[in-house]
Each structure stands twice: as structure tokens, then as C-alpha cells.
CSV table of C-alpha atoms and ligand atoms in Angstrom, one decimal:
chain,number,residue,atom,x,y,z
A,1,UNK,CA,1.9,15.3,-18.4
A,2,UNK,CA,0.8,14.8,-14.9
A,3,UNK,CA,2.6,16.6,-12.1
A,4,UNK,CA,1.5,16.3,-8.4
A,5,UNK,CA,3.0,17.3,-5.1
A,6,UNK,CA,2.1,15.2,-1.9
A,7,UNK,CA,1.6,18.4,0.3
A,8,UNK,CA,-0.3,20.5,-2.1
A,9,UNK,CA,-2.1,18.0,-4.1
A,10,UNK,CA,-3.0,15.0,-2.1
A,11,UNK,CA,-2.7,15.7,1.9
A,12,UNK,CA,-6.2,16.7,3.2
A,13,UNK,CA,-8.0,15.5,0.0
A,14,UNK,CA,-9.9,12.3,-0.8
A,15,UNK,CA,-6.7,10.9,-2.2
A,16,UNK,CA,-5.6,10.7,1.3
A,17,UNK,CA,-7.2,7.4,2.4
A,18,UNK,CA,-7.0,6.4,6.0
A,19,UNK,CA,-7.5,2.7,6.5
A,20,UNK,CA,-10.4,1.6,8.6
A,21,UNK,CA,-8.1,-0.5,11.0
A,22,UNK,CA,-6.1,2.9,11.4
A,23,UNK,CA,-2.7,1.0,10.7
A,24,UNK,CA,-1.8,2.8,7.5
A,25,UNK,CA,-2.4,6.1,5.6
A,26,UNK,CA,-2.2,5.8,1.8
A,27,UNK,CA,-1.4,9.0,-0.2
A,28,UNK,CA,-2.6,8.1,-3.8
A,29,UNK,CA,-0.6,10.3,-6.3
A,30,UNK,CA,-1.7,8.2,-9.5
A,31,UNK,CA,-5.0,6.4,-9.9
A,32,UNK,CA,-6.7,4.3,-12.7
A,33,UNK,CA,-8.4,7.4,-14.2
A,34,UNK,CA,-4.8,8.7,-14.8
A,35,UNK,CA,-4.8,6.1,-17.5
A,36,UNK,CA,-1.0,5.0,-16.7
A,37,UNK,CA,-1.8,1.1,-16.2
A,38,UNK,CA,-0.9,1.1,-12.6
A,39,UNK,CA,-1.6,3.2,-9.2
A,40,UNK,CA,1.3,4.9,-7.4
A,41,UNK,CA,1.0,5.6,-3.8
A,42,UNK,CA,3.2,7.0,-1.0
A,43,UNK,CA,2.0,5.3,1.9
A,44,UNK,CA,2.8,5.3,5.9
A,45,UNK,CA,2.5,2.0,7.9
A,46,UNK,CA,2.1,3.5,11.4
A,47,UNK,CA,4.6,2.3,14.0
A,48,UNK,CA,3.6,-0.3,16.6
A,49,UNK,CA,0.8,-1.7,14.4
A,50,UNK,CA,0.2,-4.8,12.1
A,51,UNK,CA,-1.7,-5.3,9.1
A,52,UNK,CA,-3.2,-8.3,7.5
A,53,UNK,CA,-2.9,-8.0,3.6
A,54,UNK,CA,-3.9,-10.2,0.7
A,55,UNK,CA,-4.0,-8.5,-2.5
A,56,UNK,CA,-5.9,-11.4,-4.4
A,57,UNK,CA,-7.0,-9.3,-7.2
A,58,UNK,CA,-3.8,-7.2,-7.7
A,59,UNK,CA,0.0,-7.4,-8.1
A,60,UNK,CA,1.9,-4.7,-5.8
A,61,UNK,CA,5.5,-3.7,-5.7
A,62,UNK,CA,6.6,-1.7,-2.6
A,63,UNK,CA,9.8,0.0,-1.9
A,64,UNK,CA,10.6,1.2,1.6
A,65,UNK,CA,12.3,4.6,1.9
A,66,UNK,CA,12.1,5.2,5.9
A,67,UNK,CA,11.3,3.2,9.0
A,68,UNK,CA,11.6,-0.4,10.2
A,69,UNK,CA,9.5,-3.4,10.2
A,70,UNK,CA,8.9,-6.8,8.9
A,71,UNK,CA,6.8,-8.9,6.5
A,72,UNK,CA,5.5,-12.4,7.3
A,73,UNK,CA,4.4,-14.6,4.7
A,74,UNK,CA,1.6,-16.6,6.3
A,75,UNK,CA,1.6,-19.8,4.2
A,76,UNK,CA,5.5,-20.2,4.6
A,77,UNK,CA,6.0,-18.4,7.9
A,78,UNK,CA,9.1,-16.7,6.2
A,79,UNK,CA,9.9,-13.3,7.7
A,80,UNK,CA,11.4,-10.6,6.0
A,81,UNK,CA,13.2,-7.5,7.5
A,82,UNK,CA,12.1,-4.2,6.1
A,83,UNK,CA,14.0,-0.9,6.2
A,84,UNK,CA,15.1,1.9,4.0
A,85,UNK,CA,16.0,0.6,0.5
A,86,UNK,CA,14.0,-2.7,0.8
A,87,UNK,CA,11.9,-3.7,-2.2
A,88,UNK,CA,9.3,-6.4,-2.3
A,89,UNK,CA,7.0,-7.6,-5.1
A,90,UNK,CA,3.9,-9.7,-4.3
A,91,UNK,CA,4.0,-11.6,-7.5
A,92,UNK,CA,2.3,-14.5,-6.2
A,93,UNK,CA,-0.6,-12.6,-4.4
A,94,UNK,CA,1.0,-13.7,-1.1
A,95,UNK,CA,-1.1,-13.3,2.1
A,96,UNK,CA,1.0,-11.6,4.7
A,97,UNK,CA,1.4,-9.6,7.9
A,98,UNK,CA,2.9,-6.3,7.7
A,99,UNK,CA,4.4,-5.0,10.9
A,100,UNK,CA,6.0,-1.6,11.6
A,101,UNK,CA,8.4,-1.2,14.5
A,102,UNK,CA,9.1,2.5,13.5
A,103,UNK,CA,6.4,4.1,11.0
A,104,UNK,CA,7.1,2.6,7.3
A,105,UNK,CA,7.2,5.1,4.5
A,106,UNK,CA,6.7,2.7,1.6
A,107,UNK,CA,6.2,3.8,-2.2
A,108,UNK,CA,3.8,1.4,-3.8
A,109,UNK,CA,2.4,0.6,-7.3
A,110,UNK,CA,-0.5,-1.5,-8.2
A,111,UNK,CA,-1.4,-3.5,-11.3
A,112,UNK,CA,-4.3,-3.4,-12.0
A,113,UNK,CA,-4.6,0.4,-10.7
A,114,UNK,CA,-6.7,1.3,-7.8
A,115,UNK,CA,-9.6,3.8,-8.4
A,116,UNK,CA,-8.9,5.7,-5.4
A,117,UNK,CA,-11.4,4.3,-2.9
A,118,UNK,CA,-10.1,0.9,-1.9
A,119,UNK,CA,-9.6,-0.2,1.8
A,120,UNK,CA,-8.9,-3.6,3.0
A,121,UNK,CA,-11.7,-6.0,3.9
A,122,UNK,CA,-11.5,-8.2,7.0
A,123,UNK,CA,-9.2,-10.6,5.0
A,124,UNK,CA,-6.8,-7.8,3.8
A,125,UNK,CA,-8.3,-7.9,0.3
A,126,UNK,CA,-9.0,-4.9,-2.1
A,127,UNK,CA,-11.9,-5.5,-4.4
A,128,UNK,CA,-11.6,-4.8,-8.1
A,129,UNK,CA,-13.5,-1.5,-8.6
A,130,UNK,CA,-14.6,0.4,-11.9
A,131,UNK,CA,-14.4,4.1,-11.9
B,201,9YT,C1,2.5,-1.8,1.6
B,201,9YT,C2,0.9,-1.8,1.8
B,201,9YT,O1,0.5,-2.4,1.0
B,201,9YT,N1,0.5,-0.9,2.6
B,201,9YT,C3,-1.1,-0.7,2.7
B,201,9YT,C4,-1.8,0.4,1.8
B,201,9YT,C5,-1.4,0.0,0.3
B,201,9YT,N2,-0.3,0.0,-0.2
B,201,9YT,C6,-2.3,1.4,-0.4
B,201,9YT,O2,-3.3,1.3,-0.8
B,201,9YT,O3,-1.4,2.1,-0.6
């Protein structure tokens, strides 16, 4: 069994990942090496920012537990409001803008799981990494 606590086990360690864009911070609680088949993160999208995201190599589901913002699907132009209680799943690898008007706290799962080092490239993509 794995038990981890955000404050004691993640914050201030390499599993607290700050995006190079400075628009988000990902606190990664479960990673590929944990063998669960997915990774599990508690992510902050900082208020007043927008982030280009395109998970070409991964599926991601996201559940918002705090904050306010929106997701714009780039291909269709459809905009979805996001607040406490909103879930979205990128089952079509949709490229999107993620905007936070008030810092969003998002619980995210990735399949395949992240190894822990991933940050977005200029197109918002995470590479497929091995441990
Ligand atoms: C919601 C989202 O995709 N945020 C960007 C960071 C990512 N979820 C991560 O690595 O935790």
C-alpha cells in the first residue's frame, strides 16, 4: 500500500514540479514507478495565467476542486467554464488553452503515467519518457 501526504512527502521535493512557463505547479503523488498504470497529481493553475496544452501522447482526466477558469478547445473554438466540481477528460487528445481567473486546484490522472520529470514543450506536449 502507498500512503503519501502533500505537505510532508511532496512539497519542496522533486515531485513538486514548477512549469517553465510559471503558469502551473504540479504536485505529483503517484508516478509510473509506483506501478498503478496511471499517475495522479494535485495541480495548481495560477490565477491570471493561460497555458497551451496538447497531450498528444497521453490521456488526462481532470477534476477541479477549487478556483475559476475556462478551457478553450482550439480546433472547435468551444469554451468550457471550469469551477469546483467540474471534470473534463481529454479522450481525443484535444489541444486547448487552459485559463485561470482564480487559481485552479485540479486533481489530474494521466495514462500512460508520467515518470515525474515531464514539462510542456512549446506546443504544450509532454514527451513519452521511460524511468
Ligand atoms: C490540468 C493540467 O493539465 N495542468 C497542467 C499540469 C499537468 N496536469 C500536470 O503535469 O500535473
